[in-house]
């Protein structure tokens, strides 16, 4: 075994059906006296229920979070925080609600109790993002990481089937890429393998019965672990591509992760034999067919498997390849604009990554144009 440093950040996690009833106790433990509930407009009902559970220390509900955390939304929320002398935040919802709470914490250091209702995993990371003038700036700061996370699967039964699958595949992507990302170590690999197993086994059961709390718990447990992976290691090609496609072409976050994942694995497979072994074991498939299995898995769960289906325009593929290959970043297999373009073209068409066949990208255009 090679030497390693493990830096998993501590968080208090309260997990299980019905644990949402303990939110007041958790706030008391943090010394909270004036709590603001942060949520998305679609979640006002859940935010109201949360305010009732919090009781007399709740000073309001701010249900104005939207995807990608626009700066004007942050500024409005900061004004509310100042006016009401807020000393603690409870975020109810997915990555967008948590994203706004993190942006508030970035300039106020207020403690966050996160109550996730999707599988995106942001609650386990110190990563914040704010969008200004069309550009999403991200950074890492431990003061934005929630102090307490309450995972209650009863809050996830309302997630529609399609959103359930895509959000969980977004989460699985954290663990898959975490297996070959910078700073991976044996502890993180254990988390990643266990989370892939839990997500892979729970999704087909949730599709049969979305209100089954056992499979919802299993999925949420897997997503907690994969959020921990995301918060502990660096990332590579998959996350870079999704960032570019979401940030510059407006594709929806979880949908993009779901479509890109098989292609990123196909692209890197020949350079990551140890990680592929773990993925194959966790997914219950052949090492030669991990990328194809991920593609088939999404298809069997009736979610899109091509960029065309989620709104990407064919004429934008070249610019996306340019943006995703422009600045150097870690990836186990070298990246060129041409190889990324080929990957994106396959993903655009939704071609199944073939079993046992290495991705053939990486040949620069000038080589293809040689006259012999
Ligand atoms: P989201 O929070 O935007 O939620 C998606 C939709 O699902 C919303 O319309 C919401 O109202 C609805 N919803 C949420 N929970 C529901 C439930 N239980 N039942 C019914 N509907 C529900 O999306 P998301 O995928 O959770 O998060 C995506 C955002 O999170 C992106 O902006 C992404 O960049 C960010 N993110 C950040 C990190 C990080 O570490 N900073 C990690 C992962 C994701």
mmCIF file of N, CA, C and O in Angstrom, residues 251-299:
data_model
loop_
_atom_site.group_PDB
_atom_site.id
_atom_site.type_symbol
_atom_site.label_atom_id
_atom_site.label_comp_id
_atom_site.label_asym_id
_atom_site.label_seq_id
_atom_site.Cartn_x
_atom_site.Cartn_y
_atom_site.Cartn_z
ATOM 1 N N UNK A 251 -27.064 23.260 -19.788
ATOM 2 C CA UNK A 251 -27.670 21.936 -19.576
ATOM 3 C C UNK A 251 -27.917 21.723 -18.083
ATOM 4 O O UNK A 251 -27.152 22.189 -17.241
ATOM 5 N N UNK A 252 -28.971 20.974 -17.768
ATOM 6 C CA UNK A 252 -29.335 20.740 -16.372
ATOM 7 C C UNK A 252 -28.284 19.855 -15.686
ATOM 8 O O UNK A 252 -27.790 18.886 -16.288
ATOM 9 N N UNK A 253 -27.970 20.192 -14.433
ATOM 10 C CA UNK A 253 -26.845 19.583 -13.711
ATOM 11 C C UNK A 253 -26.904 18.046 -13.654
ATOM 12 O O UNK A 253 -25.999 17.356 -14.137
ATOM 13 N N UNK A 254 -27.976 17.514 -13.059
ATOM 14 C CA UNK A 254 -28.031 16.054 -12.839
ATOM 15 C C UNK A 254 -28.174 15.303 -14.171
ATOM 16 O O UNK A 254 -27.602 14.214 -14.350
ATOM 17 N N UNK A 255 -28.900 15.880 -15.117
ATOM 18 C CA UNK A 255 -29.078 15.234 -16.433
ATOM 19 C C UNK A 255 -27.727 15.096 -17.132
ATOM 20 O O UNK A 255 -27.420 14.059 -17.728
ATOM 21 N N UNK A 256 -26.925 16.151 -17.051
ATOM 22 C CA UNK A 256 -25.623 16.136 -17.724
ATOM 23 C C UNK A 256 -24.725 15.054 -17.118
ATOM 24 O O UNK A 256 -24.060 14.295 -17.832
ATOM 25 N N UNK A 257 -24.716 14.974 -15.786
ATOM 26 C CA UNK A 257 -23.910 13.937 -15.126
ATOM 27 C C UNK A 257 -24.330 12.542 -15.578
ATOM 28 O O UNK A 257 -23.495 11.674 -15.830
ATOM 29 N N UNK A 258 -25.635 12.341 -15.668
ATOM 30 C CA UNK A 258 -26.146 11.007 -16.034
ATOM 31 C C UNK A 258 -25.685 10.626 -17.432
ATOM 32 O O UNK A 258 -25.238 9.501 -17.665
ATOM 33 N N UNK A 259 -25.782 11.562 -18.372
ATOM 34 C CA UNK A 259 -25.421 11.252 -19.762
ATOM 35 C C UNK A 259 -23.906 11.066 -19.910
ATOM 36 O O UNK A 259 -23.441 10.134 -20.563
ATOM 37 N N UNK A 260 -23.118 11.936 -19.297
ATOM 38 C CA UNK A 260 -21.659 11.924 -19.528
ATOM 39 C C UNK A 260 -20.942 10.753 -18.846
ATOM 40 O O UNK A 260 -19.931 10.243 -19.344
ATOM 41 N N UNK A 261 -21.481 10.285 -17.711
ATOM 42 C CA UNK A 261 -20.730 9.300 -16.909
ATOM 43 C C UNK A 261 -20.195 8.087 -17.704
ATOM 44 O O UNK A 261 -18.996 7.786 -17.627
ATOM 45 N N UNK A 262 -21.011 7.379 -18.500
ATOM 46 C CA UNK A 262 -20.460 6.215 -19.213
ATOM 47 C C UNK A 262 -19.316 6.588 -20.157
ATOM 48 O O UNK A 262 -18.365 5.814 -20.320
ATOM 49 N N UNK A 263 -19.401 7.769 -20.756
ATOM 50 C CA UNK A 263 -18.385 8.181 -21.737
ATOM 51 C C UNK A 263 -17.075 8.562 -21.045
ATOM 52 O O UNK A 263 -15.993 8.266 -21.560
ATOM 53 N N UNK A 264 -17.184 9.224 -19.886
ATOM 54 C CA UNK A 264 -15.966 9.582 -19.142
ATOM 55 C C UNK A 264 -15.260 8.304 -18.685
ATOM 56 O O UNK A 264 -14.027 8.201 -18.734
ATOM 57 N N UNK A 265 -16.042 7.300 -18.269
ATOM 58 C CA UNK A 265 -15.439 6.029 -17.837
ATOM 59 C C UNK A 265 -14.811 5.321 -19.036
ATOM 60 O O UNK A 265 -13.692 4.811 -18.956
ATOM 61 N N UNK A 266 -15.509 5.309 -20.152
ATOM 62 C CA UNK A 266 -14.974 4.676 -21.372
ATOM 63 C C UNK A 266 -13.642 5.337 -21.766
ATOM 64 O O UNK A 266 -12.652 4.671 -22.068
ATOM 65 N N UNK A 267 -13.648 6.665 -21.729
ATOM 66 C CA UNK A 267 -12.458 7.430 -22.113
ATOM 67 C C UNK A 267 -11.258 7.052 -21.247
ATOM 68 O O UNK A 267 -10.144 6.849 -21.723
ATOM 69 N N UNK A 268 -11.483 6.946 -19.939
ATOM 70 C CA UNK A 268 -10.370 6.754 -19.007
ATOM 71 C C UNK A 268 -10.041 5.293 -18.720
ATOM 72 O O UNK A 268 -8.977 4.996 -18.162
ATOM 73 N N UNK A 269 -10.941 4.370 -19.081
ATOM 74 C CA UNK A 269 -10.848 2.982 -18.599
ATOM 75 C C UNK A 269 -9.464 2.357 -18.737
ATOM 76 O O UNK A 269 -8.951 1.737 -17.792
ATOM 77 N N UNK A 270 -8.812 2.532 -19.887
ATOM 78 C CA UNK A 270 -7.536 1.849 -20.109
ATOM 79 C C UNK A 270 -6.419 2.402 -19.212
ATOM 80 O O UNK A 270 -5.391 1.756 -19.033
ATOM 81 N N UNK A 271 -6.646 3.577 -18.618
ATOM 82 C CA UNK A 271 -5.604 4.183 -17.769
ATOM 83 C C UNK A 271 -5.865 3.974 -16.275
ATOM 84 O O UNK A 271 -5.083 4.436 -15.446
ATOM 85 N N UNK A 272 -6.982 3.321 -15.921
ATOM 86 C CA UNK A 272 -7.336 3.221 -14.489
ATOM 87 C C UNK A 272 -7.738 1.784 -14.115
ATOM 88 O O UNK A 272 -8.836 1.563 -13.585
ATOM 89 N N UNK A 273 -6.869 0.791 -14.378
ATOM 90 C CA UNK A 273 -7.276 -0.605 -14.168
ATOM 91 C C UNK A 273 -7.736 -0.917 -12.743
ATOM 92 O O UNK A 273 -8.710 -1.658 -12.561
ATOM 93 N N UNK A 274 -7.085 -0.330 -11.722
ATOM 94 C CA UNK A 274 -7.476 -0.636 -10.335
ATOM 95 C C UNK A 274 -8.871 -0.084 -10.031
ATOM 96 O O UNK A 274 -9.692 -0.740 -9.405
ATOM 97 N N UNK A 275 -9.117 1.135 -10.483
ATOM 98 C CA UNK A 275 -10.432 1.750 -10.246
ATOM 99 C C UNK A 275 -11.517 0.969 -10.982
ATOM 100 O O UNK A 275 -12.620 0.769 -10.459
ATOM 101 N N UNK A 276 -11.215 0.513 -12.186
ATOM 102 C CA UNK A 276 -12.199 -0.242 -12.973
ATOM 103 C C UNK A 276 -12.578 -1.538 -12.242
ATOM 104 O O UNK A 276 -13.744 -1.934 -12.202
ATOM 105 N N UNK A 277 -11.575 -2.182 -11.612
ATOM 106 C CA UNK A 277 -11.848 -3.407 -10.846
ATOM 107 C C UNK A 277 -12.888 -3.132 -9.758
ATOM 108 O O UNK A 277 -13.826 -3.898 -9.567
ATOM 109 N N UNK A 278 -12.684 -2.024 -9.040
ATOM 110 C CA UNK A 278 -13.611 -1.694 -7.935
ATOM 111 C C UNK A 278 -14.994 -1.358 -8.483
ATOM 112 O O UNK A 278 -16.017 -1.814 -7.973
ATOM 113 N N UNK A 279 -15.033 -0.574 -9.574
ATOM 114 C CA UNK A 279 -16.341 -0.220 -10.174
ATOM 115 C C UNK A 279 -17.090 -1.482 -10.594
ATOM 116 O O UNK A 279 -18.292 -1.625 -10.342
ATOM 117 N N UNK A 280 -16.368 -2.402 -11.251
ATOM 118 C CA UNK A 280 -17.008 -3.627 -11.758
ATOM 119 C C UNK A 280 -17.567 -4.445 -10.599
ATOM 120 O O UNK A 280 -18.698 -4.948 -10.650
ATOM 121 N N UNK A 281 -16.772 -4.523 -9.514
ATOM 122 C CA UNK A 281 -17.208 -5.291 -8.336
ATOM 123 C C UNK A 281 -18.460 -4.647 -7.735
ATOM 124 O O UNK A 281 -19.426 -5.322 -7.405
ATOM 125 N N UNK A 282 -18.454 -3.322 -7.616
ATOM 126 C CA UNK A 282 -19.582 -2.632 -6.978
ATOM 127 C C UNK A 282 -20.846 -2.679 -7.845
ATOM 128 O O UNK A 282 -21.953 -2.774 -7.331
ATOM 129 N N UNK A 283 -20.654 -2.617 -9.162
ATOM 130 C CA UNK A 283 -21.825 -2.604 -10.052
ATOM 131 C C UNK A 283 -22.311 -4.016 -10.360
ATOM 132 O O UNK A 283 -23.432 -4.205 -10.836
ATOM 133 N N UNK A 284 -21.430 -5.015 -10.137
ATOM 134 C CA UNK A 284 -21.792 -6.401 -10.452
ATOM 135 C C UNK A 284 -21.717 -6.645 -11.946
ATOM 136 O O UNK A 284 -22.620 -7.241 -12.539
ATOM 137 N N UNK A 285 -20.649 -6.155 -12.570
ATOM 138 C CA UNK A 285 -20.496 -6.374 -14.011
ATOM 139 C C UNK A 285 -19.052 -6.733 -14.340
ATOM 140 O O UNK A 285 -18.180 -6.761 -13.471
ATOM 141 N N UNK A 286 -18.832 -7.010 -15.606
ATOM 142 C CA UNK A 286 -17.553 -7.407 -16.147
ATOM 143 C C UNK A 286 -16.604 -6.201 -16.210
ATOM 144 O O UNK A 286 -17.028 -5.110 -16.596
ATOM 145 N N UNK A 287 -15.340 -6.383 -15.864
ATOM 146 C CA UNK A 287 -14.381 -5.270 -15.935
ATOM 147 C C UNK A 287 -14.280 -4.676 -17.351
ATOM 148 O O UNK A 287 -13.934 -3.516 -17.528
ATOM 149 N N UNK A 288 -14.551 -5.507 -18.339
ATOM 150 C CA UNK A 288 -14.450 -5.065 -19.742
ATOM 151 C C UNK A 288 -15.647 -4.215 -20.168
ATOM 152 O O UNK A 288 -15.688 -3.700 -21.274
ATOM 153 N N UNK A 289 -16.657 -4.155 -19.303
ATOM 154 C CA UNK A 289 -17.914 -3.555 -19.759
ATOM 155 C C UNK A 289 -18.502 -2.553 -18.756
ATOM 156 O O UNK A 289 -19.715 -2.344 -18.730
ATOM 157 N N UNK A 290 -17.652 -1.919 -17.949
ATOM 158 C CA UNK A 290 -18.182 -1.004 -16.927
ATOM 159 C C UNK A 290 -18.917 0.177 -17.569
ATOM 160 O O UNK A 290 -20.047 0.522 -17.191
ATOM 161 N N UNK A 291 -18.288 0.786 -18.594
ATOM 162 C CA UNK A 291 -18.915 1.955 -19.237
ATOM 163 C C UNK A 291 -20.240 1.548 -19.890
ATOM 164 O O UNK A 291 -21.254 2.245 -19.747
ATOM 165 N N UNK A 292 -20.229 0.410 -20.586
ATOM 166 C CA UNK A 292 -21.458 -0.072 -21.235
ATOM 167 C C UNK A 292 -22.540 -0.386 -20.208
ATOM 168 O O UNK A 292 -23.718 -0.103 -20.424
ATOM 169 N N UNK A 293 -22.117 -0.947 -19.075
ATOM 170 C CA UNK A 293 -23.087 -1.265 -18.023
ATOM 171 C C UNK A 293 -23.763 0.009 -17.521
ATOM 172 O O UNK A 293 -24.982 0.043 -17.331
ATOM 173 N N UNK A 294 -22.972 1.073 -17.303
ATOM 174 C CA UNK A 294 -23.550 2.334 -16.797
ATOM 175 C C UNK A 294 -24.568 2.891 -17.798
ATOM 176 O O UNK A 294 -25.626 3.400 -17.425
ATOM 177 N N UNK A 295 -24.229 2.758 -19.082
ATOM 178 C CA UNK A 295 -25.141 3.217 -20.143
ATOM 179 C C UNK A 295 -26.451 2.397 -20.084
ATOM 180 O O UNK A 295 -27.545 2.963 -20.061
ATOM 181 N N UNK A 296 -26.311 1.065 -20.036
ATOM 182 C CA UNK A 296 -27.507 0.196 -19.998
ATOM 183 C C UNK A 296 -28.340 0.450 -18.742
ATOM 184 O O UNK A 296 -29.568 0.398 -18.775
ATOM 185 N N UNK A 297 -27.639 0.706 -17.631
ATOM 186 C CA UNK A 297 -28.330 0.917 -16.349
ATOM 187 C C UNK A 297 -29.255 2.145 -16.459
ATOM 188 O O UNK A 297 -30.432 2.076 -16.121
ATOM 189 N N UNK A 298 -28.717 3.248 -16.989
ATOM 190 C CA UNK A 298 -29.548 4.452 -17.147
ATOM 191 C C UNK A 298 -30.706 4.180 -18.110
ATOM 192 O O UNK A 298 -31.841 4.586 -17.865
ATOM 193 N N UNK A 299 -30.404 3.478 -19.187
ATOM 194 C CA UNK A 299 -31.458 3.181 -20.168
ATOM 195 C C UNK A 299 -32.577 2.359 -19.530
ATOM 196 O O UNK A 299 -33.754 2.620 -19.745
#
